Short mmCIF file of C-alpha atoms in Angstrom, two decimals:
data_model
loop_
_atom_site.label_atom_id
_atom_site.label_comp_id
_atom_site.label_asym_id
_atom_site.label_seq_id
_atom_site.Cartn_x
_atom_site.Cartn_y
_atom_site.Cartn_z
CA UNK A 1 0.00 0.00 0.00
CA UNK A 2 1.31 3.07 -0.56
CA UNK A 3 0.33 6.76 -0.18
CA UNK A 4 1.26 10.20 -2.32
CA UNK A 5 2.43 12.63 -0.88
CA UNK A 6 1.52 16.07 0.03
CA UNK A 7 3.68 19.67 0.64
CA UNK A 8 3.62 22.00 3.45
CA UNK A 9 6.16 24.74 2.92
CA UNK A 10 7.20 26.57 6.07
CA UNK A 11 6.67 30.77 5.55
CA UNK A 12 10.38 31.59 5.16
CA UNK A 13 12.73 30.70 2.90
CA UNK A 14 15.97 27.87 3.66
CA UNK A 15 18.74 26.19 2.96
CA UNK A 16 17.57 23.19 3.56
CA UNK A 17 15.70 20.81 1.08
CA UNK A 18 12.47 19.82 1.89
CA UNK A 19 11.50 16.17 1.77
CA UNK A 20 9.79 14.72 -1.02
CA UNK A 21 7.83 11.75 -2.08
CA UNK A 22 6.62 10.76 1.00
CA UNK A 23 4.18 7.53 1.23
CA UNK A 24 3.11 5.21 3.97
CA UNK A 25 4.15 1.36 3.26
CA UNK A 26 2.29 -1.00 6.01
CA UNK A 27 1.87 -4.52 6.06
CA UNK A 28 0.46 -6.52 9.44
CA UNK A 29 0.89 -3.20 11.04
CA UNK A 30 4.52 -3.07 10.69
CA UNK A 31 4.49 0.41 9.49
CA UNK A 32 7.68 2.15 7.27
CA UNK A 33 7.44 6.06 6.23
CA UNK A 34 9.60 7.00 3.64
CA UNK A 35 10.49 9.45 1.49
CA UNK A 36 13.69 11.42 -0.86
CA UNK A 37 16.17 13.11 -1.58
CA UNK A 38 19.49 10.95 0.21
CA UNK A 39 20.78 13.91 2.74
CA UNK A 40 23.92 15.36 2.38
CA UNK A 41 26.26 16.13 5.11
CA UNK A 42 24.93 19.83 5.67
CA UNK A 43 21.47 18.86 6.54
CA UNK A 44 19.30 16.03 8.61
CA UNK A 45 15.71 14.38 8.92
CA UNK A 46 13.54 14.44 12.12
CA UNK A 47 10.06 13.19 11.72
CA UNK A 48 7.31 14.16 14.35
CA UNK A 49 4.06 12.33 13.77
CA UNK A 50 0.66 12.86 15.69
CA UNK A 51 -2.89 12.07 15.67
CA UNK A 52 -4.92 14.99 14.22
CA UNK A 53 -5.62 17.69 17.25
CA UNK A 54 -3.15 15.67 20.07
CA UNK A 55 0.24 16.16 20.80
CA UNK A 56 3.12 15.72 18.42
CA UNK A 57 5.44 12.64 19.01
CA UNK A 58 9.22 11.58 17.46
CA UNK A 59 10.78 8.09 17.53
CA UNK A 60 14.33 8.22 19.16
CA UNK A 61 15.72 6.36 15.90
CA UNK A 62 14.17 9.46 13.59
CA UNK A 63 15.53 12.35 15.25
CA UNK A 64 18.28 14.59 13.36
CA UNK A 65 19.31 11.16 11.09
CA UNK A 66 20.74 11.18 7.82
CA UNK A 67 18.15 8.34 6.84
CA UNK A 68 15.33 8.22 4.49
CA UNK A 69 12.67 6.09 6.26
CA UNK A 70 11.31 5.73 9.80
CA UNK A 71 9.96 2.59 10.94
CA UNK A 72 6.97 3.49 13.47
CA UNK A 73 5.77 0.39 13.97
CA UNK A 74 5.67 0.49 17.66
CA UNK A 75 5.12 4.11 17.85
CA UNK A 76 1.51 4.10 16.82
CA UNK A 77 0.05 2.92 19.47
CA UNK A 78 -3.61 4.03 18.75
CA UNK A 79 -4.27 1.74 15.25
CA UNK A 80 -8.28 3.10 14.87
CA UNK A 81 -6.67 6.22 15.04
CA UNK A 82 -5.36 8.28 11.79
CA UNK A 83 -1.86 9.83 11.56
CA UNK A 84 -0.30 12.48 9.96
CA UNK A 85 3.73 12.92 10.09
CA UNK A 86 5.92 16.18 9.93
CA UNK A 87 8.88 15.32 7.85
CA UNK A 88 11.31 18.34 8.96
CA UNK A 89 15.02 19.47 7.45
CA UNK A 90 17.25 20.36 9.87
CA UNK A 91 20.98 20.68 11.03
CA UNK A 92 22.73 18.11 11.47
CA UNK A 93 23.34 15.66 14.40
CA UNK A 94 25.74 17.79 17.28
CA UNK A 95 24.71 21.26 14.76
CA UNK A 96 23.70 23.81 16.88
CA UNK A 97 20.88 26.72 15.34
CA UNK A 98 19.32 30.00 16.41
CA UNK A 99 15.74 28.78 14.21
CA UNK A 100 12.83 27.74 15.45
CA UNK A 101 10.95 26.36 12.13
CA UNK A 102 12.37 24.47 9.82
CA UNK A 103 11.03 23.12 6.19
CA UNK A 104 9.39 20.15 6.19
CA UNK A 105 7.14 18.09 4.24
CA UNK A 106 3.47 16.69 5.67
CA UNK A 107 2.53 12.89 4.84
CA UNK A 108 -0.56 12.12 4.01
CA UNK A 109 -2.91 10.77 6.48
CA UNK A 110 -2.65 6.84 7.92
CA UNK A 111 -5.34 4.83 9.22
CA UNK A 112 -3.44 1.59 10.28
CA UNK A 113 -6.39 0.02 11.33
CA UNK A 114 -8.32 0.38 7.93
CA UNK A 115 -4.83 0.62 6.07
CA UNK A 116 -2.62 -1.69 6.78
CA UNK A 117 -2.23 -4.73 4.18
CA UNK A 118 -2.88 -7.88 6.10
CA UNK A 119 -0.19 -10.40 4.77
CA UNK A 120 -0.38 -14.16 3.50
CA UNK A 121 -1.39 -16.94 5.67
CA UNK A 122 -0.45 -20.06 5.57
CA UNK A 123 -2.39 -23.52 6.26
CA UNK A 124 -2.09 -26.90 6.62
CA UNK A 125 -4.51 -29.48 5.33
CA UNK A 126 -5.82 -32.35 5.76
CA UNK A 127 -8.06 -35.08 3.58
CA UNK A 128 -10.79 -37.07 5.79
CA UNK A 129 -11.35 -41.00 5.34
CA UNK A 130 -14.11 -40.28 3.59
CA UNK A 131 -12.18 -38.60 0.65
CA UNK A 132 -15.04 -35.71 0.22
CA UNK A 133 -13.72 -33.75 3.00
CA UNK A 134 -11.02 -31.86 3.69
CA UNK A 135 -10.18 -29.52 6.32
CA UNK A 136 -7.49 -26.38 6.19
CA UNK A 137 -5.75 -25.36 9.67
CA UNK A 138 -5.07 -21.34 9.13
CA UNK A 139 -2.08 -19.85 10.71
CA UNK A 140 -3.19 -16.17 11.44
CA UNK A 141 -0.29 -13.99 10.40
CA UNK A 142 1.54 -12.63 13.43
CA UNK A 143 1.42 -8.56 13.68
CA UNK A 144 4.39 -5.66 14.68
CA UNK A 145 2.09 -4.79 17.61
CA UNK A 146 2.51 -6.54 21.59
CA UNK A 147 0.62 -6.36 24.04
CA UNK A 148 2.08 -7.41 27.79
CA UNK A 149 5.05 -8.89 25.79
CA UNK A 150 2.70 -11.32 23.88
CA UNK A 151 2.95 -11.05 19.68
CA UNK A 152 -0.70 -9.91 18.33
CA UNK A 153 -1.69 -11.93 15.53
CA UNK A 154 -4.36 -10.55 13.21
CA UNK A 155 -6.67 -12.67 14.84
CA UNK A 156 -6.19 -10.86 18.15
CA UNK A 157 -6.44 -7.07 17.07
CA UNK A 158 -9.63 -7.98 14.13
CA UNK A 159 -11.45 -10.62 16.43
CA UNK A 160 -14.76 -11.16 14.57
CA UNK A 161 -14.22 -8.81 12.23
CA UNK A 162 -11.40 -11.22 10.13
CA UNK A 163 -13.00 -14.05 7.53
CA UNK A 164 -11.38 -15.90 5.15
CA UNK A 165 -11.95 -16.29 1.61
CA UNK A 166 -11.15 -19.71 0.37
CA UNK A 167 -10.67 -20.31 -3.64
CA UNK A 168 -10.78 -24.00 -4.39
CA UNK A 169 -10.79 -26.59 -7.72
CA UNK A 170 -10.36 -29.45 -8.91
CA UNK A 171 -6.47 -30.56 -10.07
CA UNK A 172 -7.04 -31.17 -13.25
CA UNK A 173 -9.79 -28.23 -13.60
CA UNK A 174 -9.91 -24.41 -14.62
CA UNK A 175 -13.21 -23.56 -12.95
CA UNK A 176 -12.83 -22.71 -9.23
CA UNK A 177 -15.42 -22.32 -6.52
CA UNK A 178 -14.85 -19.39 -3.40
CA UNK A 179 -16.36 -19.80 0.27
CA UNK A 180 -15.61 -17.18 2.99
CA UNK A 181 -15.44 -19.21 6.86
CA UNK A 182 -14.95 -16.82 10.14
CA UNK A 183 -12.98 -19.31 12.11
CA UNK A 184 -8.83 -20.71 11.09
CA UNK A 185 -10.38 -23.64 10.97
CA UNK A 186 -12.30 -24.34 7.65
CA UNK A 187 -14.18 -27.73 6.86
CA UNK A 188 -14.89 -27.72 3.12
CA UNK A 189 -16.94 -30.89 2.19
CA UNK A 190 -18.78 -32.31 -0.67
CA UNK A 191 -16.24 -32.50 -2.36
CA UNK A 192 -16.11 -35.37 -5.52
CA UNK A 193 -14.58 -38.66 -4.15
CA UNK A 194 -11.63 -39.91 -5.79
CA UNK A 195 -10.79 -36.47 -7.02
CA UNK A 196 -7.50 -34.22 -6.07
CA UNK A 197 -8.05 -30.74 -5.19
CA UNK A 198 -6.15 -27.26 -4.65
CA UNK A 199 -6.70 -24.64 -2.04
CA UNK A 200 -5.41 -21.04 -1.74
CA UNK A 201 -6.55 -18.44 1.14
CA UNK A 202 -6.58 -14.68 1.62
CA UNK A 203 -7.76 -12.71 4.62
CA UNK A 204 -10.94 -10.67 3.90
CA UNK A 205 -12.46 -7.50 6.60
CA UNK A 206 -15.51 -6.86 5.35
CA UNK A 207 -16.05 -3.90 6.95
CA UNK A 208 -12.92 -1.89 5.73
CA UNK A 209 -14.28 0.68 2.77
CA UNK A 210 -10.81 -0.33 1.16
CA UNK A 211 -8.21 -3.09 1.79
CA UNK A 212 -10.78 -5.76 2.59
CA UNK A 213 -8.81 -8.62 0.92
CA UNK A 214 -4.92 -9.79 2.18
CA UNK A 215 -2.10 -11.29 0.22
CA UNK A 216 -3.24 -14.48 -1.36
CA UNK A 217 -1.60 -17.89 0.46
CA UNK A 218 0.50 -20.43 -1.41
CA UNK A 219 -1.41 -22.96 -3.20
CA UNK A 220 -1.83 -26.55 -1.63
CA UNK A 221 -3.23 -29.42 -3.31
CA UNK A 222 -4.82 -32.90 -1.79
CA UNK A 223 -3.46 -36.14 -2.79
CA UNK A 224 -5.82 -38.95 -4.10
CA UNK A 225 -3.96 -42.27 -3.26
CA UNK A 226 -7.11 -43.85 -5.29
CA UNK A 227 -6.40 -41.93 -8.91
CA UNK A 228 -6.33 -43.84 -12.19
CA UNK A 229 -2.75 -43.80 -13.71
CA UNK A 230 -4.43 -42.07 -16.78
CA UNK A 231 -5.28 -38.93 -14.28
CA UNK A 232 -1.62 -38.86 -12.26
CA UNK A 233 0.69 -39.24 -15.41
CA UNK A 234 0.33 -37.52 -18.83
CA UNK A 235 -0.20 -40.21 -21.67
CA UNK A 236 3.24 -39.73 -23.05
CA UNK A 237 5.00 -40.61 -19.61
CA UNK A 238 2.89 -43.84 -19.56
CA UNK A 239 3.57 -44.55 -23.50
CA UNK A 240 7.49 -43.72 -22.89
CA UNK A 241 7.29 -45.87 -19.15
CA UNK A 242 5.61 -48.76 -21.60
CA UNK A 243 8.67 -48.57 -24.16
CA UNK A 244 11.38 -48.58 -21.54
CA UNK A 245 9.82 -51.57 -20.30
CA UNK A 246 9.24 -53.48 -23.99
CA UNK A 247 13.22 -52.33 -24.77
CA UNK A 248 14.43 -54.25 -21.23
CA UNK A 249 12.55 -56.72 -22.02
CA UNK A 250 13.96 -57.24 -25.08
CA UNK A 251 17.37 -56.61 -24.08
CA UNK A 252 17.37 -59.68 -21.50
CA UNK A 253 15.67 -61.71 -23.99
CA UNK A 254 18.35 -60.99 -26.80
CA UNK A 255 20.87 -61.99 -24.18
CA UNK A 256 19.08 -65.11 -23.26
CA UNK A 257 19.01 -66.39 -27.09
CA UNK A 258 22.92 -65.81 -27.88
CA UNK A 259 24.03 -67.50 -24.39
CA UNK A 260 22.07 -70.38 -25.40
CA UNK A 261 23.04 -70.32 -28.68
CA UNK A 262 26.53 -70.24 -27.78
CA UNK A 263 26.14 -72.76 -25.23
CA UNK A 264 24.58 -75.04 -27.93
CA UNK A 265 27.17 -74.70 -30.32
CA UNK A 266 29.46 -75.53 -27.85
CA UNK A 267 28.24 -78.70 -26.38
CA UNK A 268 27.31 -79.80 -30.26
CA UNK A 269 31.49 -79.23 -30.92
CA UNK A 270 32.31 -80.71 -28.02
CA UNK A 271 30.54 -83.87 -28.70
CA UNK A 272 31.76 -84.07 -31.96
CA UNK A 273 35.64 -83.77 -31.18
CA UNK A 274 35.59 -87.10 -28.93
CA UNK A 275 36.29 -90.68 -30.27
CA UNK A 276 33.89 -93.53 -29.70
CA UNK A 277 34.73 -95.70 -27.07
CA UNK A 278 34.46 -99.54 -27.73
CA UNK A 279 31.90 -101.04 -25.39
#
């Protein structure tokens, strides 16, 4: 996700470049704001970001540095809240100066609760003895935000408000079907015995205006341990497994002629070469 930036120009004129291009990047709440040009060694960044009408803030790590993004991950504490950040030019680290404004650069606003890109899960699964069902074990992505020294996953900070949508087919199929299940735990039955299918998951919040839908999960597919040959190998690997077969065949019956025929030829001269013995 990412944000364009906007320009606030301070009332007098500096030195100092203002920053440019700044944009919010955000996934599972871990939270980078960036922006341009590289500093050079006459000038530094500070940001200060607050929630519109409180009190402004700055994260020790973004104060008079000579980098170009700030992660505030940690820092934004209140996630149904929106931010705004004050990019500002100033002196340098151990620079001292006699001005109270500086230029600086506004970001646009950041809702991390509605913003934030919720990344892929991933899932386990597993085929019943019936062969029509199958059920998929979600892992809920794990979040930059703790709470009492315990990780938040998505699950903890959305409760209720997280689904999943769940695209499946059949192996050997283009069509696809989608379900959306409220729990990590996802039970998807009728499903044609004797076939092998493949599942892929996303996270969906319905109630986000924007961003409703996550990063889409690696694919997994089901094994059918009762498939016809035809189904689990392509007709030319079964037509070149059948030739391999008719060529060893052969081989060890080619072999198995000459020896004998040697043999034969042998025991035939042999016979010959000896005298007859009176009786």
């Amino acid at each position: 996700m990412v944000l364009l930036s906007t320009h606030c120009a301070s009332g007098a004129a500096y030195s100092y470049p203002r920053a440019q291009n700044v944009t919010w990047s955000s996934t599972n709440f871990k939270t980078v704001l960036s922006w341009g040009p590289q500093p050079s060694a006459d000038y530094s960044y500070t940001v200060e970001f607050f929630v519109a009408g409180g009190d402004r803030k700055r994260n020790l790590h973004c104060i008079r540095s000579n980098a170009t993004m700030c992660d505030l991950s940690i820092s934004l504490t209140e996630l149904k809240s929106c931010y705004s950040a004050d990019i500002l030019s100033k002196p340098p680290l151990g620079t001292t100066s006699d001005d109270n404004e500086f230029p600086h650069t506004t970001s646009p606003l950041f809702c991390p609760y509605r913003e934030t890109e919720i990344g892929r899960p991933t899932f386990n699964l597993t085929v019943h003895e019936d062969k029509k069902t199958v059920t998929l074990h979600v892992t809920d992505p794990l979040t930059a935000v703790f709470k009492d020294d315990h990780q938040l996953s998505i699950r903890d900070i959305f409760s209720d408000e997280l689904q999943y949508k769940v695209s499946y087919w059949k192996q050997q199929s283009t069509g696809s079907k989608i379900q959306t299940f409220s729990s990590s735990v996802i039970e998807i039955t009728n499903l044609d015995r004797g076939e092998s299918y493949c599942f892929k998951i996303q996270a969906h919040i319905p109630s986000r205006s924007e961003n409703q839908f996550g990063q889409l999960s690696e694919t997994k597919c089901s094994h059918n341990d009762e498939e016809p040959v035809l189904k689990v190998y392509s007709p030319a690997v079964i037509a070149g497994g059948i030739l391999f077969i008719l060529l060893v065949v052969g081989l060890i019956t080619t072999i198995i002629v000459i020896y004998c025929s040697q043999k034969g030829k042998a025991l035939k001269s042999g016979t010959e070469g000896c005298p007859l013995q009176d009786v």
